[in-house]
XYZ file of C-alpha atoms in Angstrom:
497
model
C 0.000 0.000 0.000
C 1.292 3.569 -0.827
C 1.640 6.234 0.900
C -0.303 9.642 -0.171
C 1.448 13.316 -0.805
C 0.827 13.726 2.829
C 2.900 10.487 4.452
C -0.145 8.483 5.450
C -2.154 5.558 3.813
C -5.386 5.795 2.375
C -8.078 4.226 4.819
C -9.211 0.872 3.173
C -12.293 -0.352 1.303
C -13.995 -0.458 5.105
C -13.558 3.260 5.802
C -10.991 2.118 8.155
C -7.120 2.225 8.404
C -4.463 -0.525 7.756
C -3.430 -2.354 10.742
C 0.214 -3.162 11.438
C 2.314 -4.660 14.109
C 2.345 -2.611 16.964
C 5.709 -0.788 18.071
C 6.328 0.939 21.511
C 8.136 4.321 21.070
C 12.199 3.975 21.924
C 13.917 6.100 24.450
C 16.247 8.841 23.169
C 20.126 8.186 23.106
C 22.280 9.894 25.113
C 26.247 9.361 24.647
C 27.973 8.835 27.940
C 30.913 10.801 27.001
C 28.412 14.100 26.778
C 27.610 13.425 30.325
C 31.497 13.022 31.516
C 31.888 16.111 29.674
C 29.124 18.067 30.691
C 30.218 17.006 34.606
C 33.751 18.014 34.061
C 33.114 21.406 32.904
C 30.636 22.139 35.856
C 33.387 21.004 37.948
C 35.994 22.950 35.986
C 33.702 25.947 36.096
C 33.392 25.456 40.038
C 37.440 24.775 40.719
C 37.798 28.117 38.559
C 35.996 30.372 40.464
C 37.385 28.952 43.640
C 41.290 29.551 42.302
C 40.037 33.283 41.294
C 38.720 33.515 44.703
C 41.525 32.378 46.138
C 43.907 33.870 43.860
C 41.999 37.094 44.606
C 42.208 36.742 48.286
C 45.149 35.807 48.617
C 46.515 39.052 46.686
C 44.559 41.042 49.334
C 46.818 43.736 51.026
C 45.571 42.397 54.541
C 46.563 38.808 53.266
C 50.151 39.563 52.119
C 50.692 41.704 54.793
C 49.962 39.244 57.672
C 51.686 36.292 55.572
C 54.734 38.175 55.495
C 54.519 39.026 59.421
C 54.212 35.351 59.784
C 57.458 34.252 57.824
C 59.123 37.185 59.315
C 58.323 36.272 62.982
C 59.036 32.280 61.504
C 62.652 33.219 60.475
C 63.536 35.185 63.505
C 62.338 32.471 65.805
C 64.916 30.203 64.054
C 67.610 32.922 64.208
C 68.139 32.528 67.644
C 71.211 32.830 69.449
C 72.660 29.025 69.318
C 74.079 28.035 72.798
C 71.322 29.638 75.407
C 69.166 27.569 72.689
C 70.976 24.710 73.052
C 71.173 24.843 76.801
C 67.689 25.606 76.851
C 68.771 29.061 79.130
C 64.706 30.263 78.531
C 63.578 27.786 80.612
C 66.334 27.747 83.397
C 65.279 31.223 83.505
C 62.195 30.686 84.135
C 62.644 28.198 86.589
C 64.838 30.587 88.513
C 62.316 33.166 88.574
C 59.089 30.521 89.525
C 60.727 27.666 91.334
C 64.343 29.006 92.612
C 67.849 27.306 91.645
C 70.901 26.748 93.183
C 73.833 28.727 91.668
C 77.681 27.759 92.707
C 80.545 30.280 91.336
C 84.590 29.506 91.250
C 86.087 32.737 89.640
C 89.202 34.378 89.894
C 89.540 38.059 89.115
C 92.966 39.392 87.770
C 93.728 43.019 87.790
C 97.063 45.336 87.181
C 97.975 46.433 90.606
C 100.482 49.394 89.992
C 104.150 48.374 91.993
C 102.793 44.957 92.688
C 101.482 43.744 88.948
C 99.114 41.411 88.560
C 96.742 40.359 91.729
C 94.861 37.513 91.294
C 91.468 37.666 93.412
C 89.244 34.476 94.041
C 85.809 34.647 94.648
C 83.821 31.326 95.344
C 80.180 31.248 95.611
C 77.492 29.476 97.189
C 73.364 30.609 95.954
C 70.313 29.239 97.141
C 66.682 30.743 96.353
C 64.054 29.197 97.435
C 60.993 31.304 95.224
C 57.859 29.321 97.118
C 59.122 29.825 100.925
C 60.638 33.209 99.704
C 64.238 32.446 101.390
C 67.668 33.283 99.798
C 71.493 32.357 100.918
C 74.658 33.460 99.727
C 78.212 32.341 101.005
C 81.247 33.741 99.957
C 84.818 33.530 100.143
C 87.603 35.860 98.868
C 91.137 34.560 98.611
C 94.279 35.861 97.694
C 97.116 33.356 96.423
C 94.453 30.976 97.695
C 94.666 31.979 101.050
C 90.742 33.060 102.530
C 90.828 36.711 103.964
C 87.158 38.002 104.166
C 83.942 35.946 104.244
C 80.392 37.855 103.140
C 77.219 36.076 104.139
C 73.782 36.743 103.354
C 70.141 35.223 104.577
C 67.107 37.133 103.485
C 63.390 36.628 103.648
C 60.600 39.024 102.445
C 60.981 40.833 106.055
C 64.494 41.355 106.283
C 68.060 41.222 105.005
C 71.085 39.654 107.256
C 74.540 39.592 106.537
C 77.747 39.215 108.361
C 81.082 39.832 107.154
C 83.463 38.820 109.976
C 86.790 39.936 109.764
C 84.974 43.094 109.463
C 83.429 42.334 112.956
C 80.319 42.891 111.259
C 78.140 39.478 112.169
C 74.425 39.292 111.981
C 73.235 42.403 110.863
C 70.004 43.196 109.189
C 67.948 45.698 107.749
C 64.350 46.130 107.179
C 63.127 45.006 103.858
C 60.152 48.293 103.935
C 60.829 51.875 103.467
C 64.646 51.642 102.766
C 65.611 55.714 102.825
C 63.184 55.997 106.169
C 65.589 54.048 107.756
C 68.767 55.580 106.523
C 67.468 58.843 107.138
C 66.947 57.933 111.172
C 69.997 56.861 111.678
C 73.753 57.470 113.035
C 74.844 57.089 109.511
C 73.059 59.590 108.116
C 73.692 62.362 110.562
C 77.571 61.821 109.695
C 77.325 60.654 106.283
C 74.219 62.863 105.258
C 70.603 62.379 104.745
C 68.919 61.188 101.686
C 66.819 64.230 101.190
C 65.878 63.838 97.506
C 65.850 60.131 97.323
C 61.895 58.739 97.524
C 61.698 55.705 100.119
C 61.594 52.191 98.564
C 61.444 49.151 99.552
C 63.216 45.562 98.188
C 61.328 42.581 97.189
C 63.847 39.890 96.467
C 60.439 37.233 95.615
C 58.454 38.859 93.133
C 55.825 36.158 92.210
C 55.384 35.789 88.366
C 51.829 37.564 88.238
C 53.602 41.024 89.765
C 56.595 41.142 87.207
C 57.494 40.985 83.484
C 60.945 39.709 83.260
C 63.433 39.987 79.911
C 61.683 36.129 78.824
C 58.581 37.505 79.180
C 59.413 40.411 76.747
C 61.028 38.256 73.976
C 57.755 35.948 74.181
C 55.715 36.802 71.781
C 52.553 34.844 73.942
C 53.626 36.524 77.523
C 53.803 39.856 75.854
C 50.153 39.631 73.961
C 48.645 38.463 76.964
C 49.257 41.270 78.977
C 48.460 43.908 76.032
C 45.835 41.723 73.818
C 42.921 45.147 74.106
C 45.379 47.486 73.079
C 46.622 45.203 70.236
C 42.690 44.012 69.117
C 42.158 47.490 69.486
C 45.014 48.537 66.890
C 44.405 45.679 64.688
C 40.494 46.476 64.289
C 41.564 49.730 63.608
C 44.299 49.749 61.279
C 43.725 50.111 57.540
C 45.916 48.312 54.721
C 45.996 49.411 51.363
C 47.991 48.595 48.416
C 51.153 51.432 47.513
C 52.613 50.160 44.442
C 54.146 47.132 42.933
C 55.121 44.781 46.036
C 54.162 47.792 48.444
C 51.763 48.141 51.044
C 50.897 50.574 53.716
C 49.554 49.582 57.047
C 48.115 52.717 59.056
C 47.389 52.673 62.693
C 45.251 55.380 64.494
C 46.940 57.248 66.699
C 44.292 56.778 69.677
C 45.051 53.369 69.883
C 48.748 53.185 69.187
C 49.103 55.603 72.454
C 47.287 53.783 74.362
C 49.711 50.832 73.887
C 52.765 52.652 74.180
C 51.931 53.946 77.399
C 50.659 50.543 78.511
C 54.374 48.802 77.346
C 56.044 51.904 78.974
C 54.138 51.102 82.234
C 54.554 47.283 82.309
C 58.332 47.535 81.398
C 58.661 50.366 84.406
C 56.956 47.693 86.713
C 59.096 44.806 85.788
C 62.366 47.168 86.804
C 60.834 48.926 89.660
C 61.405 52.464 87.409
C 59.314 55.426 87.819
C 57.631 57.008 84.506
C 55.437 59.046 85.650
C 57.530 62.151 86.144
C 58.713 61.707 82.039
C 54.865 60.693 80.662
C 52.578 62.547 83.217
C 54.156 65.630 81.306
C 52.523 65.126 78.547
C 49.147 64.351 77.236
C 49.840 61.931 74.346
C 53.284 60.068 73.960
C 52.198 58.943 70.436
C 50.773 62.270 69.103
C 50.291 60.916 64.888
C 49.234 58.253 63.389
C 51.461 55.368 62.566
C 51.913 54.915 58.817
C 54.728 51.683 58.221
C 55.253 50.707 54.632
C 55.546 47.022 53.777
C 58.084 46.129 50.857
C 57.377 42.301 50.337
C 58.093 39.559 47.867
C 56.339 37.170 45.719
C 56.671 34.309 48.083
C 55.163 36.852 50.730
C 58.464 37.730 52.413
C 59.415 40.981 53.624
C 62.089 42.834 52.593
C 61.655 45.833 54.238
C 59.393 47.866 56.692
C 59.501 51.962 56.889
C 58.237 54.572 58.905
C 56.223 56.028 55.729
C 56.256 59.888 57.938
C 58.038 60.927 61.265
C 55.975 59.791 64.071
C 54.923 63.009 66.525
C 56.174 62.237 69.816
C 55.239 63.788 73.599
C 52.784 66.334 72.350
C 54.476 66.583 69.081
C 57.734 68.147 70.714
C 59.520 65.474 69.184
C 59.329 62.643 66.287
C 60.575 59.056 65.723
C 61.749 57.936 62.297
C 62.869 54.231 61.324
C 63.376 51.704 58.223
C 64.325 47.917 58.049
C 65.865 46.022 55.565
C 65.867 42.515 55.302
C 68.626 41.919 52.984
C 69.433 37.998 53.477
C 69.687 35.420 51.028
C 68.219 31.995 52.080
C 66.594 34.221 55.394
C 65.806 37.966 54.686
C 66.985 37.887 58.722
C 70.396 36.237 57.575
C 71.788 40.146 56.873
C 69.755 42.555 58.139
C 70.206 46.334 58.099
C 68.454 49.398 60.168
C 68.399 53.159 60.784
C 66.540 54.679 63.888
C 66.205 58.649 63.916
C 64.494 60.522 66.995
C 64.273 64.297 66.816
C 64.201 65.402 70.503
C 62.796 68.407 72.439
C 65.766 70.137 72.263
C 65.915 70.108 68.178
C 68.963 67.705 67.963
C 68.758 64.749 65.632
C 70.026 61.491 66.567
C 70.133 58.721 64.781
C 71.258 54.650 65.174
C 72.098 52.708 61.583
C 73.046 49.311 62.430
C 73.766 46.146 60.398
C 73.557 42.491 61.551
C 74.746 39.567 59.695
C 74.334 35.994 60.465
C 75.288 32.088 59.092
C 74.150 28.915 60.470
C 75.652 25.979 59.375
C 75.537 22.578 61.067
C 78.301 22.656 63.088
C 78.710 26.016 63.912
C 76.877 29.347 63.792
C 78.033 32.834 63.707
C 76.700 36.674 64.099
C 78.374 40.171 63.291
C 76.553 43.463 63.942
C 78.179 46.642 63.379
C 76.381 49.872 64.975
C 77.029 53.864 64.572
C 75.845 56.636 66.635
C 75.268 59.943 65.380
C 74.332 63.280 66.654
C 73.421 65.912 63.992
C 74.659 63.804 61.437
C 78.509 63.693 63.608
C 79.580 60.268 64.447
C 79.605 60.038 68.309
C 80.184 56.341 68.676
C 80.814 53.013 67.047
C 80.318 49.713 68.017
C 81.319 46.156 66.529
C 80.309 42.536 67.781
C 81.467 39.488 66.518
C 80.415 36.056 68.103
C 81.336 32.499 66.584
C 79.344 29.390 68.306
C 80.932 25.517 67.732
C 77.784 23.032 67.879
C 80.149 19.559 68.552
C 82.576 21.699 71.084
C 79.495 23.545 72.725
C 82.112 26.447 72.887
C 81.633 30.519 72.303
C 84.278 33.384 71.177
C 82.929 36.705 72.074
C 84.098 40.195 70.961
C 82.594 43.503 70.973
C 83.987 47.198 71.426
C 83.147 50.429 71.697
C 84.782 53.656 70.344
C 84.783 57.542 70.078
C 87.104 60.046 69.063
C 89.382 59.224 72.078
C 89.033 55.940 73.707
C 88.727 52.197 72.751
C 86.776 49.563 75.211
C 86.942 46.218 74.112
C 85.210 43.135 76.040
C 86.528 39.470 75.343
C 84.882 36.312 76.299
C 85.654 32.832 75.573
C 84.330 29.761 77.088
C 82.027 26.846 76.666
C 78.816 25.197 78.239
C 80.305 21.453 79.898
C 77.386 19.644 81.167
C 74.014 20.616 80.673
C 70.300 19.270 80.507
C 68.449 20.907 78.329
C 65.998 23.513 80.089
C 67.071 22.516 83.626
C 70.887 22.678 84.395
C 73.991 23.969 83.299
C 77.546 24.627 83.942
C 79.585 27.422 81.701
C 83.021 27.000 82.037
C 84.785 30.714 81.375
C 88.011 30.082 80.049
C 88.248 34.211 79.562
C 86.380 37.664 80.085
C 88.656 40.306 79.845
C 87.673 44.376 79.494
C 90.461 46.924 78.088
C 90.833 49.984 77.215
C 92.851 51.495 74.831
C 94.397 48.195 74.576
C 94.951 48.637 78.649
C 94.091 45.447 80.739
C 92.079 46.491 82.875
C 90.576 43.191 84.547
C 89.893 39.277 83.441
C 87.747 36.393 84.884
C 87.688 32.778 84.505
C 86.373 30.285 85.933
C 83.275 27.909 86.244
C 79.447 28.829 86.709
C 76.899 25.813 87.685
C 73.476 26.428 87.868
C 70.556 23.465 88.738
C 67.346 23.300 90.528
C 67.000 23.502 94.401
C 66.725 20.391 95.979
C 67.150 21.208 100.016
C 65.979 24.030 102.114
C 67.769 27.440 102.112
C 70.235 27.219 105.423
C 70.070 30.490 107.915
C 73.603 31.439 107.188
C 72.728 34.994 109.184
C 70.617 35.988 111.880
C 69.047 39.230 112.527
C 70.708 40.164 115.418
C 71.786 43.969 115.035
C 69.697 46.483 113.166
C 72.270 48.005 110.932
C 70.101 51.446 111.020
C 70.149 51.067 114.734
C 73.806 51.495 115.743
C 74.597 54.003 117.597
C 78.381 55.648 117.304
C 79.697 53.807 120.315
C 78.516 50.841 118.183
C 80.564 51.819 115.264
C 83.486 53.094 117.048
C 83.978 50.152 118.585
C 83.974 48.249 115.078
C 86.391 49.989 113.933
C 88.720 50.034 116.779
C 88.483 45.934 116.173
C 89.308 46.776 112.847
C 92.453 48.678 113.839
C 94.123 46.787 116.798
C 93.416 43.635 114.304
C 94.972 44.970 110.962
C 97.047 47.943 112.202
C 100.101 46.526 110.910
C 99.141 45.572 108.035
C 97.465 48.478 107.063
C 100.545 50.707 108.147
C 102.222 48.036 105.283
C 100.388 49.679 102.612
């Protein structure tokens, strides 16, 4: 049967249509690889705009900025200073200042002794500190030629001081630990001597617990340091701006509200930590920071800094005086391996003075080594300079020290040399000094050697003095009587000299 014009047979002689088998419709193919295809470019798509995000992001000045802070801080904690590393000296520190420790000392002390030449002093030491009962001892003995002449012994508590030194005939003496100049001023010694009129009173607390003090660990620790200044920091962080400068460049802006506020807060904590007095310097002025704090950031591609800048002179005590700096970061393999800086501070009085200093270091495996090189300036005329060298063998454990310090007219030069013997890590140590000299202008004019041991305290602190005699107490008769002992004892040899 044919088909008509229009694609469909003619109904038959019936008036119906043709029959034929029946056939169920068939799905539509789809190819498999479309469907791979079509899910790899969704995921491509996706992966895409995460990399530009990220890509994006991570170009953000805020981003680069704090990256490069992070490598920075990264690389100086790994350029630290080899043997107190080694020895583990930031703990044993910290264990002296929490727990106690007990410290021996063998040292001999040579000096030129005009007529006589050299004179050969020995000094032996005994320490204990006992931080929890808040007791300290300390025995000594000085020798000449080996031969003991003079004993000084001390026992103190948070209440008092006692000492004794007795071939002074001074035995078991002791002073009030409170209101120091009080004490001084009532007193024999005073009325001969002469008052303290301008000094303040104080008083001395040899046991400072850990929650009342900030000690030099506590200042290079990053943690310690943010604990006890975290608002002021949040405060300078949520208010700092970062923008992009230029090619590699970034400025970081801090108000100068906030920066103040820390300043003072660092100035005050330091001051407490050394017993110092700021309030007669700051409570001059109304603001110690008086501008905002512009620093810009010079940093790599691999988010390393290589150098930070004082963008504008930073307005000091009421804007009396400014503050100017720059770091570069110059190393190699560590921008911290050679590092150079200038700091400029226009005072009160006008004057510029500046510091430009240079450190360079190495680290190798068996040794390590560090050279800084610093100039003083005042009005753009060198005043000072100053040089230290310091060389550190890993398998010896030994050190070789030298620095100096020079003006127009005189040369001081310190020497040390010496190595750390037995040591556990973070608990005990004994430096063995084979040298410490000081000279100047290539003038002797001392040197120590001799052995150090420090280690825990195992014991209780022994009452080596009593408190006896109040030192502040003594009348004349008192001390005239001293010193006649004195003088029927050593007349002779004292009419020697």
């Amino acid at each position: 049967m044919e088909q008509n014009q229009n694609g469909l047979y003619p109904p038959n002689q019936y008036g119906g249509f043709p029959q034929y088998p029946y056939q169920p419709p068939q799905p539509k193919k789809h190819s498999g690889a479309k469907i791979a295809a079509i899910s790899v470019s969704v995921c491509a798509v996706l992966i895409t705009m995460l990399l530009g995000v990220y890509y994006v992001y991570t170009l953000r000045p805020a981003y680069r900025v704090t990256k490069g802070i992070q490598n920075l801080e990264r690389d100086l904690e790994a350029s630290k200073e080899p043997l107190t590393d080694m020895v583990g000296m930031d703990d044993i520190e910290l264990m002296m200042q929490n727990e106690g420790s007990h410290v021996q000392a063998d040292l001999d002390l040579t000096v030129d002794v005009p007529v006589y030449g050299d004179v050969t002093l020995g000094i032996t030491s005994d320490f204990y500190k006992d931080m929890q009962a808040k007791k300290l001892s300390l025995e000594t003995a000085f020798s000449v030629m080996r031969y003991n002449f003079a004993h000084l012994d001390i026992y103190a508590d948070d209440e008092q001081i006692c000492f004794s030194v007795p071939e002074l005939f001074l035995e078991d003496l002791y002073i009030d630990n409170e209101d120091l100049v009080s004490q001084y001023n009532d007193s024999v010694l005073a009325y001969y001597l002469g008052e303290a009129d301008q000094a303040e009173d104080f008083s001395i607390d040899l046991f400072r617990s850990a929650d009342e003090r900030i000690s030099l660990r506590d200042f290079r620790s990053e943690s310690q340091t943010y604990k006890k200044l975290e608002t002021d920091m949040d405060a300078c962080r949520e208010r700092m701006t970062v923008v992009k400068a230029g090619h590699g460049l970034y400025r970081v802006t801090f108000p100068q509200k906030e920066v103040n506020r820390l300043v003072e807060d660092m100035v005050d904590l330091y001051a407490d930590a050394y017993d110092m007095d700021t309030l007669g310097v700051l409570g001059e002025y109304d603001r110690f920071v008086d501008s905002d704090v512009s620093l810009l950031f010079e940093i790599s591609r691999g988010n390393h800094i290589r150098s930070i800048e004082v963008e504008e002179p930073v307005g000091l005590l009421d804007g009396e005086a400014s503050f100017g700096a720059e770091l570069l970061l110059k190393g190699e393999n560590r921008g911290t391996d050679l590092m150079q800086g200038k700091v400029e501070v226009t005072g009160i009085d006008g004057v510029v003075r500046s510091v430009v200093w240079q450190v360079e270091q190495q680290d190798e495996e068996k040794s390590a080594g560090t050279a800084a090189d610093m100039k003083l300036t005042v009005d753009g005329e060198t005043i000072m300079k100053m040089k230290l060298t310091y060389d550190f063998d890993r398998n010896d454990r030994n050190f070789d020290l030298y620095c100096s310090a020079e003006d127009d007219t005189d040369i001081c030069e310190l020497v040390a040399r010496g190595d750390a013997e037995d040591f556990v890590q973070g608990e005990s140590v004994t430096f063995d000094l084979h040298k410490i000299e000081l000279s100047m202008n290539d003038e002797r004019l001392f040197t120590v050697s001799g052995d150090i041991a420090i280690e825990p305290l195992t014991g209780s602190v022994k009452k080596v003095a009593r408190p006896e005699t109040a030192l502040f107490e003594m009348s004349i008769d008192d001390w005239y009587e001293v010193i006649y002992q004195i003088d029927n004892e050593y007349k002779d040899l004292l009419n020697y000299f």
